[in-house]
Short mmCIF file of C-alpha atoms in Angstrom, two decimals:
data_model
loop_
_atom_site.label_atom_id
_atom_site.label_comp_id
_atom_site.label_asym_id
_atom_site.label_seq_id
_atom_site.Cartn_x
_atom_site.Cartn_y
_atom_site.Cartn_z
CA UNK K 1 -55.82 91.62 229.23
CA UNK K 2 -52.49 92.78 227.85
CA UNK K 3 -51.16 94.30 224.97
CA UNK K 4 -47.96 94.64 223.19
CA UNK K 5 -47.40 97.59 220.72
CA UNK K 6 -43.95 97.34 218.60
CA UNK K 7 -42.34 100.62 216.87
CA UNK K 8 -39.42 101.62 215.29
CA UNK K 9 -39.29 99.42 212.00
CA UNK K 10 -38.22 100.97 208.82
CA UNK K 11 -35.72 100.82 205.76
CA UNK K 12 -31.90 101.23 206.49
CA UNK K 13 -28.97 100.08 204.19
CA UNK K 14 -26.96 97.25 205.35
CA UNK K 15 -24.33 98.20 207.53
CA UNK K 16 -27.05 100.77 209.41
CA UNK K 17 -28.99 100.58 212.44
CA UNK K 18 -32.40 100.45 213.97
CA UNK K 19 -34.29 100.05 217.42
CA UNK K 20 -36.88 98.48 218.10
CA UNK K 21 -39.26 99.13 221.17
CA UNK K 22 -42.23 96.92 222.41
CA UNK K 23 -44.20 98.65 225.18
CA UNK K 24 -46.93 96.69 227.19
CA UNK K 25 -50.00 97.88 228.45
CA UNK K 26 -53.32 97.00 230.08
CA UNK K 27 -53.89 94.91 233.35
CA UNK K 28 -49.98 94.54 234.32
CA UNK K 29 -49.36 92.47 237.04
CA UNK K 30 -45.79 90.76 236.66
CA UNK K 31 -43.86 90.56 233.30
CA UNK K 32 -41.91 87.71 233.05
CA UNK K 33 -39.54 87.18 230.00
CA UNK K 34 -39.91 89.66 227.04
CA UNK K 35 -38.77 88.89 223.48
CA UNK K 36 -38.14 89.87 219.85
CA UNK K 37 -39.03 87.13 217.33
CA UNK K 38 -39.11 86.92 213.39
CA UNK K 39 -40.65 84.16 211.16
CA UNK K 40 -38.70 81.19 210.32
CA UNK K 41 -39.33 78.29 207.51
CA UNK K 42 -42.45 76.38 208.26
CA UNK K 43 -44.53 79.07 209.31
CA UNK K 44 -43.03 79.39 212.70
CA UNK K 45 -41.27 82.04 214.34
CA UNK K 46 -37.32 81.76 215.00
CA UNK K 47 -36.14 83.83 218.38
CA UNK K 48 -33.97 86.83 217.76
CA UNK K 49 -33.08 87.97 221.43
CA UNK K 50 -34.84 87.11 224.90
CA UNK K 51 -34.65 88.99 228.19
CA UNK K 52 -35.69 87.71 231.35
CA UNK K 53 -36.90 90.09 234.36
CA UNK K 54 -33.91 90.02 236.00
CA UNK K 55 -32.12 91.24 232.70
CA UNK K 56 -30.71 87.70 231.48
CA UNK K 57 -30.26 88.28 227.97
CA UNK K 58 -30.29 85.01 225.03
CA UNK K 59 -29.20 85.69 221.39
CA UNK K 60 -29.80 83.77 218.02
CA UNK K 61 -26.11 82.82 217.16
CA UNK K 62 -26.84 85.14 213.65
CA UNK K 63 -27.36 87.84 215.53
CA UNK K 64 -25.05 87.68 218.46
CA UNK K 65 -22.29 90.82 218.48
CA UNK K 66 -24.73 92.75 216.89
CA UNK K 67 -27.89 92.95 218.64
CA UNK K 68 -28.60 94.26 221.82
CA UNK K 69 -31.62 93.61 223.97
CA UNK K 70 -32.95 95.52 227.00
CA UNK K 71 -35.86 96.35 229.22
CA UNK K 72 -36.98 99.10 231.28
CA UNK K 73 -39.37 97.33 233.64
CA UNK K 74 -40.89 100.80 234.83
CA UNK K 75 -42.26 101.39 231.69
CA UNK K 76 -42.89 98.05 230.56
CA UNK K 77 -40.96 98.37 227.51
CA UNK K 78 -38.42 96.13 225.58
CA UNK K 79 -36.06 97.19 223.32
CA UNK K 80 -33.81 95.57 220.33
CA UNK K 81 -30.86 97.81 219.31
CA UNK K 82 -30.06 96.51 215.83
CA UNK K 83 -26.47 97.57 214.56
CA UNK K 84 -24.46 96.47 211.33
CA UNK K 85 -27.59 95.18 210.13
CA UNK K 86 -27.63 92.59 206.94
CA UNK K 87 -29.78 91.96 204.21
CA UNK K 88 -30.89 88.77 205.86
CA UNK K 89 -32.19 90.60 208.77
CA UNK K 90 -35.15 91.73 206.65
CA UNK K 91 -38.30 90.46 208.28
CA UNK K 92 -40.89 91.46 210.40
CA UNK K 93 -39.88 91.42 213.98
CA UNK K 94 -43.00 90.22 216.64
CA UNK K 95 -42.28 91.23 220.29
CA UNK K 96 -43.63 88.56 222.61
CA UNK K 97 -44.34 89.54 226.72
CA UNK K 98 -44.43 86.70 229.19
CA UNK K 99 -46.69 87.87 231.99
CA UNK K 100 -48.95 86.21 235.18
CA UNK K 101 -52.27 86.93 235.43
CA UNK K 102 -52.94 88.15 239.08
CA UNK K 103 -56.57 86.54 238.66
CA UNK K 104 -55.16 83.12 238.42
CA UNK K 105 -51.03 83.58 238.59
CA UNK K 106 -51.08 81.19 235.14
CA UNK K 107 -48.65 82.75 232.62
CA UNK K 108 -49.47 83.78 229.58
CA UNK K 109 -48.03 84.52 226.51
CA UNK K 110 -48.88 87.96 224.36
CA UNK K 111 -47.98 88.94 221.10
CA UNK K 112 -47.39 92.14 218.78
CA UNK K 113 -48.54 92.87 215.54
CA UNK K 114 -45.08 93.12 214.19
CA UNK K 115 -43.18 95.97 212.72
CA UNK K 116 -40.99 95.56 209.68
CA UNK K 117 -37.58 95.84 209.29
CA UNK K 118 -36.27 96.33 205.66
CA UNK K 119 -32.26 96.04 205.27
CA UNK K 120 -31.19 97.28 201.37
CA UNK K 121 -28.10 95.82 199.66
#
């Protein structure tokens, strides 16, 4: 079993910055993609940013140029540096970790509990 624990959320004024962290722990074998998501209409979660094991990043159009995703494979941790924050970035941010099981080599997704980001105008 793998756990994902986020940290770093909080309250910030518009134009400010926050850095989120998500650390994976447990029976770590092979982490593939890591990413950040936030709620979207229809009880969905929209992609904010993802990063592959080789470091290739992908961003939602709404955060390009403002957010930067990175990872430290030695620490099994993914980060999201959020700059130039806007009130519309207010949300609970969830970490998602795609992990390959050592038992059967199947990939499973693990989600964190979420961390609140609030941007005041």
